[in-house]
Coordinates of C-alpha atoms in Angstrom, one line a residue:
X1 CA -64.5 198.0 -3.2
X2 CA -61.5 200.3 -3.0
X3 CA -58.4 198.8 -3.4
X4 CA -56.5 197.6 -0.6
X5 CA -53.4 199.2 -1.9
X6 CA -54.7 202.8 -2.3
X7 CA -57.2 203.9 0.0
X8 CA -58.1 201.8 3.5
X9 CA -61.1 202.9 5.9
X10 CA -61.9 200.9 9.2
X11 CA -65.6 201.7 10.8
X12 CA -65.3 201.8 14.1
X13 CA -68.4 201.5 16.2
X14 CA -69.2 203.4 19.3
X15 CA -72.2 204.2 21.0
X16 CA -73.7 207.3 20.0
X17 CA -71.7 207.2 16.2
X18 CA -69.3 205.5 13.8
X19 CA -66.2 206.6 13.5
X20 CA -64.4 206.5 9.8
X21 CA -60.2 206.1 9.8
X22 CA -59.1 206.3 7.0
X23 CA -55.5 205.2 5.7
X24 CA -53.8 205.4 2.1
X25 CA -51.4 203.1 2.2
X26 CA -50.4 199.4 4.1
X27 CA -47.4 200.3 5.8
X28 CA -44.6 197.7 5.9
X29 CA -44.7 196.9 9.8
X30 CA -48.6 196.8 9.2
X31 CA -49.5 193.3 11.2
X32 CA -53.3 192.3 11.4
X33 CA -56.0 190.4 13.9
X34 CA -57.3 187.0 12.3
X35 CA -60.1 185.8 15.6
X36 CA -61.2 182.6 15.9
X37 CA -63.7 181.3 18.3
X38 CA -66.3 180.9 20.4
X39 CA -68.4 183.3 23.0
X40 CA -64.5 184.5 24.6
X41 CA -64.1 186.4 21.5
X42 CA -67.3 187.0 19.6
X43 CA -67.6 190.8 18.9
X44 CA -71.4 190.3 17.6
X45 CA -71.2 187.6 14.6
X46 CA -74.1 185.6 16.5
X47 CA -76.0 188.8 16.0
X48 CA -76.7 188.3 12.2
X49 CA -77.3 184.7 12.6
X50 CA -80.7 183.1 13.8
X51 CA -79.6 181.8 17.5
X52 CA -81.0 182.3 21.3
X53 CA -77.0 182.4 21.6
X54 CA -77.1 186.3 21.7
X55 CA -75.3 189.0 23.7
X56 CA -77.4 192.0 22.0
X57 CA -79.8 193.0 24.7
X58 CA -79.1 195.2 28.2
X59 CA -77.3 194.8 30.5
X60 CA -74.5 193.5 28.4
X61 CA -72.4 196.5 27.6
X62 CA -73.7 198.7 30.4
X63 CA -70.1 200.1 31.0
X64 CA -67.9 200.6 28.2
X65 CA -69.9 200.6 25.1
X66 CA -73.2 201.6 26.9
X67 CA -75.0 199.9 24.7
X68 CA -75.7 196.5 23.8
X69 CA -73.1 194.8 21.2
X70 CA -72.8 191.4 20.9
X71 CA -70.0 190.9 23.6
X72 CA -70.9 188.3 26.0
X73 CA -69.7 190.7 28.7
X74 CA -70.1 194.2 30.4
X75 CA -67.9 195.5 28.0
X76 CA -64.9 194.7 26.5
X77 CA -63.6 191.3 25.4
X78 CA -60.0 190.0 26.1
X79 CA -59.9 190.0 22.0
X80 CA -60.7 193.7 21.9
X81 CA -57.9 195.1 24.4
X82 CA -55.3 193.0 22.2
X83 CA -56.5 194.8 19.7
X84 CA -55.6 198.1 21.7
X85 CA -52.2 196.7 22.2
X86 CA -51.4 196.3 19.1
X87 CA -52.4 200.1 18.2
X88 CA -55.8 198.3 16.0
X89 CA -59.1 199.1 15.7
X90 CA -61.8 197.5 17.2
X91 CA -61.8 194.1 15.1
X92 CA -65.4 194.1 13.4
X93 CA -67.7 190.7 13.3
X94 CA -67.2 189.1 9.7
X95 CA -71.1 188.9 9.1
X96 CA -71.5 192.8 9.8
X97 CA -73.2 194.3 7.4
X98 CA -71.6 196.6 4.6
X99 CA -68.5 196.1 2.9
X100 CA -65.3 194.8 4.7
X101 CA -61.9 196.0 4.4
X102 CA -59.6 193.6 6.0
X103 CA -56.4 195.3 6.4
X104 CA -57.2 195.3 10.8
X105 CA -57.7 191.9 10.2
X106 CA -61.4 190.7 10.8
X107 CA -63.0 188.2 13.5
X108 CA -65.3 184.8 12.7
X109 CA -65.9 183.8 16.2
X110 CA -69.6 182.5 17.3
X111 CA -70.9 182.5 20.6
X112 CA -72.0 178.5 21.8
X113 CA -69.4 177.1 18.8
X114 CA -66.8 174.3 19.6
X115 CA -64.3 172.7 17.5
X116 CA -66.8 169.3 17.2
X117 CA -69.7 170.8 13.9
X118 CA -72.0 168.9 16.5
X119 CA -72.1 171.1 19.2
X120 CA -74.9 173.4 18.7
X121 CA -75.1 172.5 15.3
X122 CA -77.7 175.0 13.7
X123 CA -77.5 177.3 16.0
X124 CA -73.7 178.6 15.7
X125 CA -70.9 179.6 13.4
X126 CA -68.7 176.0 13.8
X127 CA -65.1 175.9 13.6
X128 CA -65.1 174.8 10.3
X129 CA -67.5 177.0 9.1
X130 CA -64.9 179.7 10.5
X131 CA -62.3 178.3 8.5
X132 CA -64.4 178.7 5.1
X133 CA -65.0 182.1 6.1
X134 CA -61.1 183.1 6.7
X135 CA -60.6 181.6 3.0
X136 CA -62.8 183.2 1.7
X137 CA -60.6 186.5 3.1
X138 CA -57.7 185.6 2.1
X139 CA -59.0 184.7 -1.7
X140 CA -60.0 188.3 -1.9
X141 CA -56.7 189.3 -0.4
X142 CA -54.8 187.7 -3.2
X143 CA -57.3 188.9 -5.6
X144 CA -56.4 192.7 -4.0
X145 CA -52.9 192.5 -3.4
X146 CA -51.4 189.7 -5.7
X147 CA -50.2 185.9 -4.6
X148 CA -46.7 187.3 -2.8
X149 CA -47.8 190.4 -0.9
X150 CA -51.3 188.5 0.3
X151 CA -49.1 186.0 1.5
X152 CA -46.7 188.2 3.6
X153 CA -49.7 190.2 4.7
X154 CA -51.0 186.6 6.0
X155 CA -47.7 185.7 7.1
X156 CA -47.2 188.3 9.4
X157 CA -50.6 188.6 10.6
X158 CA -51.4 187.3 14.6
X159 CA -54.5 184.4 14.5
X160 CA -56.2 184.4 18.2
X161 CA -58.2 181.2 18.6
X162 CA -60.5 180.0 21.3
X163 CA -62.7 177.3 21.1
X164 CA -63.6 173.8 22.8
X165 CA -65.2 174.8 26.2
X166 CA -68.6 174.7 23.8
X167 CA -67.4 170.9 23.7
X168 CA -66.9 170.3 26.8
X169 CA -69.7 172.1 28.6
X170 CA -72.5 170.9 26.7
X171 CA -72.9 167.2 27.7
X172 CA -73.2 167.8 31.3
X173 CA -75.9 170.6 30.6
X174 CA -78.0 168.6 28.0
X175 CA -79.2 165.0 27.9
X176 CA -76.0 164.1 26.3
X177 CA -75.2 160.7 26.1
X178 CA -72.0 161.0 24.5
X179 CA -69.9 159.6 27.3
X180 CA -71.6 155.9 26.9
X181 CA -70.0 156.1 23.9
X182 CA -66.4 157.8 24.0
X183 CA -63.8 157.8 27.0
X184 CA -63.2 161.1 28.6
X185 CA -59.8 160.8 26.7
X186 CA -61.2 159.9 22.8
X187 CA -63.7 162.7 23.5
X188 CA -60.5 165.3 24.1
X189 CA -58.9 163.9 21.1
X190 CA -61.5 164.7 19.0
X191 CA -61.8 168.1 19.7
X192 CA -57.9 168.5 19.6
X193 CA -58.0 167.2 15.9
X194 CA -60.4 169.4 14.5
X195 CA -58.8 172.3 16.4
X196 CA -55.6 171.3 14.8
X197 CA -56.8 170.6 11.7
X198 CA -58.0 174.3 11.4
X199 CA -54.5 175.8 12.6
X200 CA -52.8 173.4 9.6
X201 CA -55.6 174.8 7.4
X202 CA -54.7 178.3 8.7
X203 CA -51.2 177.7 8.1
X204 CA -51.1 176.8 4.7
X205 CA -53.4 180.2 4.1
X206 CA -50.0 181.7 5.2
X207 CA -50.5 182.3 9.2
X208 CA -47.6 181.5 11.5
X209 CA -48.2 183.6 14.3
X210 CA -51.0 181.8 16.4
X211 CA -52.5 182.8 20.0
X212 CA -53.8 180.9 22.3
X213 CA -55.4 180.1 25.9
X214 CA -56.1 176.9 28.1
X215 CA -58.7 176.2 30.5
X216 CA -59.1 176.8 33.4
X217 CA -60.9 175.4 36.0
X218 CA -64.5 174.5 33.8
X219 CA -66.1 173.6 36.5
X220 CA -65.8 176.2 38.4
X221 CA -67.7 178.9 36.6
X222 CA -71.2 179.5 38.0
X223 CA -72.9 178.1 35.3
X224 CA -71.1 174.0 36.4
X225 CA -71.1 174.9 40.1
X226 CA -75.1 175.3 39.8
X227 CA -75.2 172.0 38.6
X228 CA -73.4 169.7 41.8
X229 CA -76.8 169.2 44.1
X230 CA -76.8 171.2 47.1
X231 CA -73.8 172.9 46.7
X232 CA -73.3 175.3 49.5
X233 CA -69.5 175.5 50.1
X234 CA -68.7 177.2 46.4
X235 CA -67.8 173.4 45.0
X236 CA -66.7 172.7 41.5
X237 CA -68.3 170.5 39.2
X238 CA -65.2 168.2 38.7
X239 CA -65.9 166.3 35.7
X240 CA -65.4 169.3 33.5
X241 CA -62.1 170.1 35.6
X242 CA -60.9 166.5 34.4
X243 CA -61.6 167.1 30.5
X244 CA -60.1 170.7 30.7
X245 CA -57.0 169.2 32.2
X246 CA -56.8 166.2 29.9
X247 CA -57.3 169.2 26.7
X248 CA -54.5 171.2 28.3
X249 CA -52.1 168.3 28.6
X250 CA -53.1 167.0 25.2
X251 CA -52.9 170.5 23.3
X252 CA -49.8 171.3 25.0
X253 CA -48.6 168.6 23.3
X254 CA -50.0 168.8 19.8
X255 CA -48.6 172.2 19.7
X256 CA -45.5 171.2 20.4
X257 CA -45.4 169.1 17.3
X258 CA -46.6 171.6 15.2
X259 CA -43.9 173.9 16.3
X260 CA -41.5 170.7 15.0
X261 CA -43.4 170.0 11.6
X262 CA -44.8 173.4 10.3
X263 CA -42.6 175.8 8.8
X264 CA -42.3 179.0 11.1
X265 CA -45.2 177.7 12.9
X266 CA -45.1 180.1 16.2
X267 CA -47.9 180.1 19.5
X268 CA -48.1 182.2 22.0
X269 CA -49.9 180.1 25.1
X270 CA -51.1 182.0 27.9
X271 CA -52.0 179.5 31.0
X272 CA -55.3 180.8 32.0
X273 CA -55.3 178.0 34.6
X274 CA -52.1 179.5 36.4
X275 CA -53.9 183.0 36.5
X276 CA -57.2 181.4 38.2
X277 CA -55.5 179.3 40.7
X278 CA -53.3 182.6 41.7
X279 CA -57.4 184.4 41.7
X280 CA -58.9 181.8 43.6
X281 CA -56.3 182.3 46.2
X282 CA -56.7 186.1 46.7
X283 CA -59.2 188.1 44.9
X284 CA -58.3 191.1 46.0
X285 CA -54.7 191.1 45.0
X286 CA -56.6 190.8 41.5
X287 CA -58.8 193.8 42.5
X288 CA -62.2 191.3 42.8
X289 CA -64.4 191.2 45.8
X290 CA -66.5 188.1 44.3
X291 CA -65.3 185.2 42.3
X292 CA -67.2 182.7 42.9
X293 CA -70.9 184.3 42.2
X294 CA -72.0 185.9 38.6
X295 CA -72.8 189.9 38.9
X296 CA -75.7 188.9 36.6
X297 CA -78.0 185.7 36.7
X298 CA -80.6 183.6 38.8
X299 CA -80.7 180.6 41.2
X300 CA -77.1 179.3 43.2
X301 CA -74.1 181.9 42.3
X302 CA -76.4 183.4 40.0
X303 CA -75.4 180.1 37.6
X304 CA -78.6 180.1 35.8
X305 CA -78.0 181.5 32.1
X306 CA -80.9 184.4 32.7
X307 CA -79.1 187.4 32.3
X308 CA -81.2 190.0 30.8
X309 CA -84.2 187.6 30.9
X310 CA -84.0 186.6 27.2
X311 CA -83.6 182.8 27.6
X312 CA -86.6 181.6 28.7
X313 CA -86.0 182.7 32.4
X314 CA -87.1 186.4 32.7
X315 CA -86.4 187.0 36.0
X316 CA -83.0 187.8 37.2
X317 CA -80.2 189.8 39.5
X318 CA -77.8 192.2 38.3
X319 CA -74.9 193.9 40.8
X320 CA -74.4 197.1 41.1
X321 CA -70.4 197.3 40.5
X322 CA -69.3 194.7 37.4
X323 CA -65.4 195.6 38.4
X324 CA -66.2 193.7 41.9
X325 CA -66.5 190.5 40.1
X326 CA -64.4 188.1 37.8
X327 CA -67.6 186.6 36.6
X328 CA -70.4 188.6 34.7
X329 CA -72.7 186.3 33.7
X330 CA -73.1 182.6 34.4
X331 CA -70.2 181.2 32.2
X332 CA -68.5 185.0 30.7
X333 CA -66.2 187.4 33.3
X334 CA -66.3 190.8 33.6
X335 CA -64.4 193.5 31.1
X336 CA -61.6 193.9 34.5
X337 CA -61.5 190.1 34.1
X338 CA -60.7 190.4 30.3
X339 CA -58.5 193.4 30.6
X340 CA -56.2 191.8 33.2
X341 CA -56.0 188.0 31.2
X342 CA -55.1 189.9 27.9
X343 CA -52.5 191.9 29.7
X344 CA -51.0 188.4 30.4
X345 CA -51.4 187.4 27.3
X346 CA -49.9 190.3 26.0
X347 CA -46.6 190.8 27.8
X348 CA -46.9 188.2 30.8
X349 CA -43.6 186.3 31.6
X350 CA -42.7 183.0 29.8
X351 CA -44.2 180.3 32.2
X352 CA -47.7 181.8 31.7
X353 CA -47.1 183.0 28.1
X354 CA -45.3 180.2 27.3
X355 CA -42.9 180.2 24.5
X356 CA -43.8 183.9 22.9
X357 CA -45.8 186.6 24.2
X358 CA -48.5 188.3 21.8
X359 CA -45.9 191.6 22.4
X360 CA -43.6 189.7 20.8
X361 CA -45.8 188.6 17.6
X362 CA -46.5 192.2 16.8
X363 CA -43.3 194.0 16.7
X364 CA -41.6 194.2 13.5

């Protein structure tokens, strides 16, 4: 492998050909990507794993890429335009093929993965499993760039995490009978510890600069509203609502303490909940014609997971005009959708940023 120090190349992948950029040098304002996750951020990891959880098949990617990538979306992912803020490359899947430089950074996250090893368990990369990865990057690092410089590279490096709606989702879409056993509240606490337990883990790698997102409404995608029995009127499947506000209030919190007990320990939280009530209210200040349907999918608000007709259901409906709805498929929104919540996230004001903007975390 070329040394980090000398000569840098970053493949970036289009549709018709890959692209080679080519750097000598890390520059001293260089700041990297380090992405965490599940689906919200997966760039194509589940691609090169053997899971149904897959994105790799038309007409994901019609618009952008027009082709099939991985990217539980149209196009884009909120992951990859923070990537275009921040003057990046598109940040490639850890299990691509071929040799990896890592000066962009690099991204883990799995498509159907929660912070709990049990959720899909076999069929995803878990959170943990994440983690062992991102060690395993920054043991090469070290090995490339020696102990101090590896750990200001790490230091001032940006760490985008999203994971837990995996969690959440899956026992009210399975025979789960994980709520005879464990309050609504133990449940969330769960999930908060491992998720927590990975940022400490990250930390102590060197991160300090950490990204985030709550939930929104849950129960609102497509995907949940499908599920309450004759729904007609565009309800929302409120159980899930209740966990995602008992994560928020309980995550809000936990970060909070970090920010007390870890040394430089920074987050950026962007309050995807504030965004969707403000959506729900009027779509078409937000540019959306339909928010409550999925442009792709079968059955009520298109809520069945059948898009592309590789999960068992072949049959399904695709819109003509992605940009008219938030929601693309059953539970994923649109590339608009992602390009509007990573704006937020990017230089959105403080009460839906929260204490730092991801701006903020990337200028020297």
């Amino acid at each position: 492998m070329a040394s980090l120090r000398l000569f840098l190349c970053f493949f970036l992948f289009t549709a018709s050909s890959v692209n080679i950029v080519c750097s000598r040098s890390l520059q001293k304002d260089h700041i990297a990507l380090f992405i965490f996750g599940d689906s919200v951020y997966d760039p194509g990891n589940n691609n090169y794993i053997d899971t149904t959880a897959r994105a790799n098949y038309y007409p994901y990617g019609e618009t952008f890429f027009k082709y099939p990538t991985g990217r539980f979306s149209d196009g884009r992912l909120t992951s990859d335009f923070i990537a275009e803020y921040a003057n990046l490359p598109l940040i490639p899947p850890y299990l691509q093929p071929g040799n990896h430089e890592f000066t962009a950074g690099v991204n883990f996250a799995s498509a159907g993965a929660g912070a709990l090893s049990e959720t899909n368990q076999g069929f995803v990369i878990d959170l943990k499993t994440q983690l062992s990865y991102f060690k395993k990057v920054a043991k090469q690092l070290r090995q490339e760039l020696g102990d101090a410089e590896a750990m200001a590279f790490l230091s001032k490096a940006v760490y985008l995490i999203n994971v837990g709606s995996n969690d959440y989702v899956l026992p009210f879409t399975t025979n789960s009978t994980v709520f005879q056993y464990f309050s609504k509240q133990q449940y969330v606490g769960m999930v908060i510890g491992n998720l927590t337990e990975t940022i400490k883990e990250i930390h102590k790698e060197g991160g300090r600069k950490f990204g985030f997102r709550n939930f929104g409404s849950m129960g609102c995608i497509p995907l949940l509203k499908a599920l309450v029995p004759g729904n007609t009127t565009g309800s929302c499947f409120e159980q899930a609502n209740e966990l995602a506000k008992l994560h928020n209030a309980a995550f809000t919190k936990a970060l909070e303490e970090m920010e007390i007990k870890l040394v430089q320990f920074k987050y950026s939280m962007h309050h995807l909940n504030i965004y969707l009530s403000e959506l729900t209210k009027n779509p078409r200040r937000f540019g959306f014609k339909e928010v409550n349907k999925a442009c792709c999918g079968s059955g009520p608000y298109r809520g069945i997971s059948s898009c592309g007709g590789r999960r068992g259901v072949t049959e399904y409906e695709l819109c003509s005009d992605p940009t008219q709805y938030f929601y693309f498929d059953s539970s994923h929104v649109s590339e608009k959708a992602n390009r509007q919540i990573a704006q937020l996230m990017w230089s959105g004001p403080p009460n839906i940023t929260g204490p730092y903007n991801l701006k903020a975390f990337f200028q020297p």
